[in-house]
Amino acid sequence: MRIRLNVNENTHPIPEDVATDIVRAVAEAVLTVNRYPDREFTILRESLAGYLGAGVTRENIWAANGSNEVLQQILQAFGGPGRSVLGFPPTYSMHSIIAAGTNTSWIEGERDENFEISPQTAVRWIEKAKPDLVFFCSPNNPTGTPLSLETISAAYDATDGIVVVDEAYAEFAPSGVPTALSLLEGRERLIVSRTMSKAFAFAGARLGYLAADPAVADALRLVRLPYHLSALTQAAAIAALAHSAEMLAMVDDIKAQRDRILEELPKLGFPVWPSWSNFVLFGGVADPHAVFEALLEQDIIIRDLGIANHLRVTAGTTAETTVFLDAMAGLGSVARIGA
Ligand SMILES: *Cc1c(COP(=O)(O)O)cnc(C)c1O
């Protein structure tokens, strides 16, 4: 069986008792699918607010079929022809693709050393580019780099546009470290986007969401299609959120596997970038495409992002991570720069 460590999915299946509950909820919802779903998905918004805590209520929540759709709706509402969004590559490739799809021009800022973005760098780019929106990703995909709250608030103060922080991997950050959610109070142009795809092991169900000022949700009501969230999706997500603790039980295990990759790859001669997410970007690869292909031959699939001498790998289960690390060791010195 192929070991898929390429798209940062949660490699752990959802626990069986939670699955049973989800099936029960969906079975009940299916009895009334002759009717349109609750277009305000009120119970789901309440569940998501309850999960986030941090003073967030259902009025602050908006959701769609994956955070990609949430981001698209944000650009449909606040971007579009004649408007621009500033991002900081290397970052989540969908940000520029969704910008293109909504005819929003994509402006590329530059990061500092080590893929970081200081408050000064963010402000300098905002003053230079005068974007209508700023997209951050924290921790950043594909580098794993966290972003400081100082940078986010400095960026917010430097623009009168919308600031979006994509926190798809927030649950994999060290526990107890505040996220951009803690900045929402009093910042009505700040949007924090989240997803159930990664930490919640719900990628196939398609549920992304955001927390922001209620006026942001009102703006998105203008661009969403009617009844965009199916009754079955709503039922499944509500049932899963009722088991948050159990759904997130694998997160600690995944973080442990990530830390193992961070520790082991350098011993094999591949330096790693610090990661607060469920994947690791590593360097020192002489020919990324050749290494990608060599792993694929062993039924292991990771990600070649086109970054010179780098590859990205998702933290798997203990067994999957072992297979990956053994395969990397087996490649020998030909795979390493300078060998
Ligand atoms: C995986 C990922 C998402 C998730 O997208 P969904 O549409 O919710 O599955 C969002 N943002 C980033 C940065 C990601 O890596």
Coordinates of N, CA and C in Angstrom, one line a residue, residues 108-292:
E108 N 3.6 39.6 -4.8 CA 4.5 38.7 -4.0 C 5.5 39.6 -3.1
G109 N 5.3 39.5 -1.8 CA 6.3 40.1 -0.9 C 7.4 39.2 -0.7
E110 N 8.4 39.6 0.0 CA 9.6 38.8 0.3 C 9.7 38.6 1.8
R111 N 10.1 37.3 2.1 CA 10.4 37.0 3.5 C 11.8 37.4 3.9
D112 N 12.0 37.4 5.2 CA 13.4 37.7 5.8 C 14.1 36.3 5.7
E113 N 15.3 36.3 6.3 CA 16.1 35.1 6.5 C 15.2 34.0 7.2
N114 N 15.5 32.8 6.9 CA 14.8 31.7 7.6 C 13.3 31.7 7.4
F115 N 12.8 32.3 6.3 CA 11.4 32.3 5.9 C 10.6 33.1 6.9
E116 N 11.2 33.9 7.7 CA 10.4 34.6 8.7 C 9.9 36.0 8.1
I117 N 8.9 36.6 8.8 CA 8.4 37.9 8.3 C 8.4 38.8 9.6
S118 N 9.3 39.7 9.6 CA 9.3 40.6 10.8 C 8.2 41.7 10.6
P119 N 7.8 42.3 11.7 CA 6.8 43.4 11.6 C 7.3 44.5 10.6
Q120 N 8.6 44.8 10.6 CA 9.1 45.8 9.7 C 9.0 45.4 8.2
T121 N 9.3 44.1 8.0 CA 9.2 43.6 6.6 C 7.7 43.7 6.1
A122 N 6.8 43.2 7.0 CA 5.4 43.2 6.6 C 4.9 44.6 6.3
V123 N 5.3 45.6 7.2 CA 4.8 47.0 7.0 C 5.5 47.6 5.7
R124 N 6.7 47.3 5.5 CA 7.4 47.8 4.3 C 6.7 47.4 3.0
W125 N 6.3 46.1 3.0 CA 5.7 45.6 1.8 C 4.3 46.2 1.6
I126 N 3.6 46.3 2.8 CA 2.2 46.9 2.7 C 2.3 48.4 2.2
E127 N 3.3 49.1 2.7 CA 3.4 50.5 2.3 C 3.8 50.6 0.8
K128 N 4.6 49.7 0.4 CA 5.0 49.7 -1.0 C 3.9 49.2 -2.0
A129 N 3.2 48.1 -1.6 CA 2.3 47.5 -2.6 C 0.8 48.0 -2.4
K130 N 0.5 48.7 -1.2 CA -0.8 49.2 -0.9 C -1.9 48.2 -1.4
P131 N -1.8 46.9 -0.8 CA -2.8 45.9 -1.2 C -4.2 46.1 -0.6
D132 N -5.2 45.6 -1.2 CA -6.5 45.6 -0.6 C -6.7 44.5 0.5
L133 N -5.9 43.4 0.3 CA -5.9 42.3 1.3 C -4.5 41.9 1.5
V134 N -4.2 41.3 2.7 CA -2.9 40.7 3.0 C -3.2 39.3 3.5
F135 N -2.6 38.3 2.8 CA -2.7 36.9 3.2 C -1.4 36.5 4.0
F136 N -1.6 36.0 5.2 CA -0.5 35.4 5.9 C -0.9 33.9 6.1
C137 N 0.1 33.1 6.4 CA -0.2 31.6 6.7 C 0.6 31.3 7.9
S138 N 0.0 30.9 9.0 CA 0.7 30.6 10.2 C 0.2 29.4 11.0
P139 N 1.0 28.4 11.2 CA 2.3 28.2 10.7 C 2.3 28.1 9.1
N140 N 3.4 28.5 8.5 CA 3.4 28.6 7.0 C 3.5 27.3 6.4
N141 N 2.7 27.0 5.4 CA 2.9 25.9 4.5 C 3.6 26.4 3.2
P142 N 4.7 25.9 2.8 CA 5.3 24.6 3.1 C 6.5 24.7 4.0
T143 N 6.8 25.8 4.7 CA 8.0 25.9 5.5 C 7.9 25.5 6.9
G144 N 6.6 25.5 7.5 CA 6.4 25.2 8.9 C 6.6 26.4 9.8
T145 N 7.0 27.5 9.3 CA 7.4 28.7 10.1 C 6.2 29.4 10.8
P146 N 6.3 29.6 12.1 CA 5.3 30.4 12.7 C 5.4 31.9 12.4
L147 N 4.4 32.6 12.7 CA 4.4 34.1 12.4 C 4.0 34.7 13.8
S148 N 4.7 35.8 14.1 CA 4.5 36.4 15.4 C 3.2 37.3 15.4
L149 N 2.6 37.4 16.6 CA 1.4 38.2 16.7 C 1.8 39.7 16.4
E150 N 3.0 40.0 16.7 CA 3.5 41.4 16.5 C 3.4 41.7 15.0
T151 N 3.9 40.8 14.2 CA 3.8 41.0 12.7 C 2.4 41.2 12.2
I152 N 1.5 40.4 12.8 CA 0.1 40.4 12.3 C -0.5 41.8 12.7
S153 N -0.3 42.2 14.0 CA -0.9 43.5 14.4 C -0.2 44.7 13.7
A154 N 1.1 44.6 13.5 CA 1.7 45.7 12.7 C 1.2 45.8 11.3
A155 N 1.0 44.6 10.7 CA 0.4 44.6 9.3 C -1.0 45.2 9.4
Y156 N -1.8 44.8 10.4 CA -3.1 45.3 10.5 C -3.1 46.9 10.6
D157 N -2.2 47.4 11.4 CA -2.2 48.8 11.6 C -1.7 49.6 10.4
A158 N -1.0 48.9 9.5 CA -0.4 49.5 8.3 C -1.3 49.6 7.1
T159 N -2.4 48.9 7.2 CA -3.3 48.9 6.1 C -4.7 49.2 6.5
D160 N -5.6 49.7 5.6 CA -7.0 49.8 6.0 C -7.8 48.7 5.2
G161 N -7.0 47.7 4.7 CA -7.7 46.6 4.0 C -7.9 45.4 5.0
I162 N -8.2 44.3 4.4 CA -8.5 43.0 5.1 C -7.2 42.3 5.4
V163 N -7.0 41.8 6.6 CA -5.8 40.9 6.9 C -6.3 39.5 7.2
V164 N -5.9 38.5 6.4 CA -6.3 37.1 6.6 C -5.1 36.3 7.2
V165 N -5.4 35.6 8.2 CA -4.3 34.7 8.7 C -4.9 33.3 8.6
D166 N -4.3 32.5 7.7 CA -4.6 31.1 7.4 C -4.0 30.2 8.5
E167 N -4.8 29.8 9.4 CA -4.3 28.9 10.5 C -4.7 27.5 10.3
A168 N -4.5 26.9 9.1 CA -4.9 25.6 8.9 C -4.2 24.6 9.8
Y169 N -3.0 24.9 10.3 CA -2.2 24.0 11.1 C -2.1 24.4 12.5
A170 N -2.9 25.3 13.0 CA -2.8 25.9 14.3 C -2.7 24.8 15.4
E171 N -3.5 23.7 15.3 CA -3.5 22.8 16.4 C -2.2 22.0 16.5
F172 N -1.3 22.1 15.5 CA 0.0 21.4 15.6 C 1.1 22.3 16.2
A173 N 0.8 23.6 16.5 CA 1.7 24.5 17.2 C 1.9 24.1 18.6
P174 N 3.0 24.5 19.3 CA 3.1 24.2 20.7 C 1.9 24.6 21.5
S175 N 1.4 23.7 22.4 CA 0.1 24.1 23.1 C 0.3 25.2 24.0
G176 N -0.7 26.0 24.1 CA -0.7 27.2 25.0 C -0.2 28.5 24.3
V177 N 0.4 28.4 23.1 CA 0.9 29.6 22.5 C -0.3 30.3 21.8
P178 N -0.6 31.6 22.1 CA -1.7 32.2 21.5 C -1.7 32.4 20.0
T179 N -2.8 32.2 19.3 CA -2.8 32.4 17.9 C -3.5 33.7 17.5
A180 N -3.7 34.0 16.3 CA -4.3 35.2 15.8 C -5.7 35.4 16.3
L181 N -6.3 34.3 16.8 CA -7.7 34.5 17.4 C -7.6 35.5 18.6
S182 N -6.5 35.5 19.3 CA -6.4 36.4 20.4 C -6.3 37.9 20.0
L183 N -6.1 38.2 18.7 CA -6.1 39.5 18.2 C -7.4 40.0 17.7
L184 N -8.4 39.2 17.6 CA -9.6 39.5 16.9 C -10.4 40.7 17.5
E185 N -10.4 40.7 18.9 CA -11.1 41.8 19.6 C -10.7 43.2 19.2
G186 N -11.6 43.9 18.7 CA -11.3 45.3 18.3 C -10.6 45.5 16.9
R187 N -10.5 44.3 16.2 CA -9.9 44.4 14.9 C -10.9 43.9 13.9
E188 N -11.7 44.7 13.4 CA -12.9 44.2 12.6 C -12.5 43.9 11.1
R189 N -11.2 44.2 10.7 CA -10.8 43.8 9.4 C -9.8 42.5 9.4
L190 N -9.7 41.9 10.6 CA -8.9 40.7 10.7 C -9.7 39.5 10.6
I191 N -9.2 38.5 9.8 CA -10.0 37.2 9.6 C -9.0 36.1 9.9
V192 N -9.4 35.2 10.7 CA -8.6 34.0 11.0 C -9.3 32.8 10.4
S193 N -8.6 32.1 9.5 CA -9.2 31.0 8.8 C -8.7 29.7 9.3
R194 N -9.6 28.7 9.5 CA -9.2 27.4 10.0 C -9.8 26.3 9.2
T195 N -9.5 25.1 9.4 CA -10.1 24.0 8.7 C -10.2 22.7 9.6
M196 N -11.1 21.9 9.3 CA -11.2 20.6 9.9 C -10.4 19.5 9.2
S197 N -9.8 19.9 8.0 CA -9.1 19.0 7.2 C -7.9 18.3 7.8
K198 N -7.1 19.1 8.6 CA -5.8 18.6 9.1 C -5.9 18.0 10.5
A199 N -5.9 18.8 11.5 CA -5.9 18.2 12.8 C -7.1 17.3 13.1
F200 N -8.2 17.7 12.5 CA -9.5 17.0 12.8 C -9.7 15.7 11.9
A201 N -8.7 15.4 11.0 CA -8.8 14.2 10.2 C -10.1 14.2 9.4
F202 N -10.4 15.4 8.8 CA -11.8 15.5 8.2 C -11.6 16.0 6.7
A203 N -10.5 15.8 6.1 CA -10.2 16.4 4.8 C -11.2 16.0 3.8
G204 N -11.7 14.7 3.8 CA -12.7 14.2 2.9 C -14.1 14.8 3.1
A205 N -14.4 15.3 4.3 CA -15.7 15.8 4.5 C -15.9 17.2 4.1
R206 N -14.8 18.0 3.9 CA -14.8 19.4 3.4 C -15.5 20.3 4.3
L207 N -14.8 20.8 5.4 CA -15.3 21.8 6.2 C -14.2 22.8 6.7
G208 N -14.3 24.0 6.2 CA -13.4 25.0 6.6 C -14.2 26.2 7.2
Y209 N -13.6 27.0 8.0 CA -14.3 28.1 8.6 C -13.4 29.2 9.0
L210 N -14.1 30.3 9.4 CA -13.3 31.5 9.8 C -13.9 32.1 11.1
A211 N -13.1 32.9 11.8 CA -13.6 33.7 12.9 C -13.2 35.1 12.5
A212 N -14.2 36.0 12.7 CA -13.9 37.4 12.4 C -15.1 38.2 12.9
D213 N -15.1 39.5 12.7 CA -16.2 40.4 13.1 C -17.4 39.9 12.3
P214 N -18.6 40.0 13.0 CA -19.9 39.6 12.3 C -20.1 40.3 11.0
A215 N -19.6 41.5 10.8 CA -19.7 42.2 9.5 C -19.1 41.4 8.4
V216 N -18.0 40.7 8.7 CA -17.3 39.9 7.6 C -18.2 38.8 7.2
A217 N -18.9 38.1 8.1 CA -19.8 37.0 7.8 C -20.9 37.6 6.9
D218 N -21.4 38.8 7.2 CA -22.5 39.5 6.4 C -22.0 39.7 5.0
A219 N -20.8 40.1 4.8 CA -20.2 40.3 3.5 C -20.2 39.0 2.7
L220 N -19.8 37.9 3.4 CA -19.7 36.7 2.7 C -21.1 36.1 2.4
R221 N -22.1 36.5 3.1 CA -23.5 36.1 2.8 C -23.9 36.6 1.4
L222 N -23.3 37.7 1.0 CA -23.6 38.3 -0.3 C -23.0 37.5 -1.5
V223 N -21.9 36.7 -1.2 CA -21.3 36.0 -2.4 C -21.5 34.5 -2.3
R224 N -21.8 34.0 -1.2 CA -22.0 32.5 -1.2 C -23.2 32.1 -2.0
L225 N -23.2 30.9 -2.5 CA -24.3 30.4 -3.2 C -25.4 30.0 -2.2
P226 N -26.6 30.0 -2.5 CA -27.6 29.7 -1.5 C -27.4 28.2 -1.1
Y227 N -27.6 28.0 0.2 CA -27.5 26.6 0.8 C -26.2 25.9 0.4
H228 N -25.1 26.7 0.5 CA -23.8 26.1 0.0 C -23.3 25.0 0.9
L229 N -23.8 24.9 2.2 CA -23.3 23.8 3.0 C -24.4 22.7 3.2
S230 N -24.1 21.5 2.7 CA -25.2 20.5 2.6 C -25.6 20.1 4.1
A231 N -26.8 19.6 4.2 CA -27.3 19.1 5.5 C -26.4 18.0 6.0
L232 N -25.9 17.2 5.1 CA -25.1 16.0 5.5 C -23.7 16.5 6.0
T233 N -23.2 17.5 5.3 CA -21.9 18.1 5.8 C -22.1 18.7 7.2
Q234 N -23.2 19.4 7.4 CA -23.4 20.1 8.6 C -23.6 19.0 9.7
A235 N -24.4 18.0 9.5 CA -24.6 16.9 10.5 C -23.3 16.2 10.8
A236 N -22.5 15.9 9.8 CA -21.2 15.2 10.1 C -20.3 16.1 10.9
A237 N -20.2 17.3 10.6 CA -19.2 18.2 11.3 C -19.7 18.5 12.7
I238 N -21.0 18.6 12.9 CA -21.5 18.9 14.3 C -21.2 17.6 15.1
A239 N -21.4 16.4 14.6 CA -21.2 15.2 15.3 C -19.7 15.1 15.6
A240 N -18.8 15.4 14.7 CA -17.4 15.3 14.9 C -16.9 16.3 16.0
L241 N -17.5 17.5 15.9 CA -17.1 18.6 16.9 C -17.5 18.2 18.3
A242 N -18.6 17.4 18.4 CA -19.0 17.0 19.8 C -17.9 16.0 20.4
H243 N -17.0 15.6 19.6 CA -15.9 14.7 20.1 C -14.6 15.3 19.9
S244 N -14.5 16.6 20.0 CA -13.2 17.3 19.7 C -12.0 16.7 20.4
A245 N -12.2 16.4 21.6 CA -11.0 15.9 22.4 C -10.5 14.6 21.8
E246 N -11.4 13.7 21.5 CA -11.0 12.4 20.9 C -10.5 12.6 19.5
M247 N -11.2 13.5 18.7 CA -10.7 13.7 17.3 C -9.3 14.3 17.3
L248 N -9.0 15.1 18.4 CA -7.6 15.7 18.4 C -6.6 14.9 19.1
A249 N -7.0 13.7 19.6 CA -6.1 12.8 20.4 C -4.9 12.4 19.6
M250 N -5.0 12.3 18.2 CA -3.9 11.9 17.4 C -2.9 13.1 17.2
V251 N -3.3 14.3 17.5 CA -2.4 15.4 17.2 C -1.1 15.3 17.9
D252 N -1.2 14.9 19.2 CA 0.1 14.8 20.0 C 1.0 13.8 19.4
D253 N 0.4 12.7 18.9 CA 1.2 11.6 18.3 C 1.8 12.1 17.0
I254 N 1.1 12.8 16.2 CA 1.6 13.4 15.0 C 2.7 14.4 15.2
K255 N 2.6 15.2 16.3 CA 3.6 16.1 16.6 C 4.9 15.4 17.0
A256 N 4.7 14.2 17.7 CA 5.9 13.4 18.1 C 6.6 12.9 16.9
Q257 N 5.8 12.5 15.9 CA 6.4 11.9 14.6 C 7.1 13.0 13.9
R258 N 6.5 14.2 13.9 CA 7.2 15.4 13.3 C 8.5 15.7 13.9
D259 N 8.5 15.6 15.3 CA 9.7 15.9 16.0 C 10.8 14.9 15.8
R260 N 10.3 13.6 15.5 CA 11.2 12.5 15.2 C 11.9 12.8 13.8
I261 N 11.1 13.3 12.9 CA 11.7 13.6 11.5 C 12.7 14.8 11.7
L262 N 12.3 15.8 12.5 CA 13.2 16.9 12.7 C 14.5 16.5 13.3
E263 N 14.5 15.4 14.1 CA 15.7 15.0 14.8 C 16.5 14.0 13.9
E264 N 15.8 13.2 13.2 CA 16.5 12.1 12.4 C 17.1 12.6 11.1
L265 N 16.3 13.4 10.4 CA 16.8 13.8 9.0 C 18.2 14.4 9.1
P266 N 18.4 15.4 10.0 CA 19.8 16.0 10.1 C 20.9 15.0 10.3
K267 N 20.6 13.9 11.0 CA 21.6 12.9 11.3 C 21.9 12.2 9.9
L268 N 21.0 12.2 9.0 CA 21.3 11.6 7.7 C 21.9 12.6 6.7
G269 N 22.1 13.8 7.2 CA 22.7 14.8 6.3 C 21.7 15.7 5.7
F270 N 20.5 15.7 6.1 CA 19.5 16.6 5.5 C 19.0 17.6 6.5
P271 N 19.5 18.8 6.4 CA 19.1 19.8 7.4 C 17.6 20.2 7.3
V272 N 16.9 20.4 8.4 CA 15.5 20.7 8.4 C 15.2 22.1 8.9
W273 N 14.0 22.6 8.5 CA 13.5 23.9 8.9 C 12.6 23.6 10.1
P274 N 12.7 24.5 11.2 CA 11.8 24.3 12.3 C 10.4 24.3 11.9
S275 N 9.5 23.4 12.5 CA 8.1 23.3 12.0 C 7.2 23.3 13.2
W276 N 6.1 24.1 13.1 CA 5.0 24.1 14.0 C 3.8 23.5 13.4
S277 N 4.0 22.6 12.4 CA 2.9 22.0 11.7 C 3.0 20.5 11.7
N278 N 2.3 19.9 10.8 CA 2.4 18.4 10.7 C 3.3 17.9 9.6
F279 N 4.2 18.8 9.1 CA 5.1 18.4 8.0 C 6.4 19.1 8.3
V280 N 7.4 18.6 7.5 CA 8.8 19.1 7.6 C 9.3 19.5 6.3
L281 N 9.9 20.6 6.1 CA 10.6 21.0 4.9 C 12.1 20.7 5.2
F282 N 12.7 19.9 4.3 CA 14.1 19.6 4.6 C 15.0 19.9 3.3
G283 N 16.2 20.3 3.6 CA 17.1 20.7 2.5 C 18.3 19.7 2.3
G284 N 19.3 20.1 1.7 CA 20.5 19.2 1.5 C 20.3 18.2 0.4
V285 N 19.2 18.3 -0.4 CA 18.9 17.2 -1.3 C 19.5 17.6 -2.7
A286 N 20.4 16.8 -3.1 CA 21.2 17.1 -4.4 C 20.2 17.2 -5.6
D287 N 19.3 16.3 -5.7 CA 18.4 16.3 -6.8 C 17.0 15.9 -6.3
P288 N 16.2 16.9 -5.9 CA 14.9 16.6 -5.3 C 14.0 15.7 -6.2
H289 N 14.0 15.9 -7.5 CA 13.1 15.1 -8.3 C 13.6 13.6 -8.3
A290 N 14.9 13.4 -8.3 CA 15.4 12.0 -8.3 C 15.1 11.4 -6.9
V291 N 15.2 12.1 -5.8 CA 14.8 11.5 -4.5 C 13.3 11.3 -4.5
F292 N 12.5 12.2 -5.0 CA 11.1 12.0 -5.0 C 10.8 10.7 -5.8

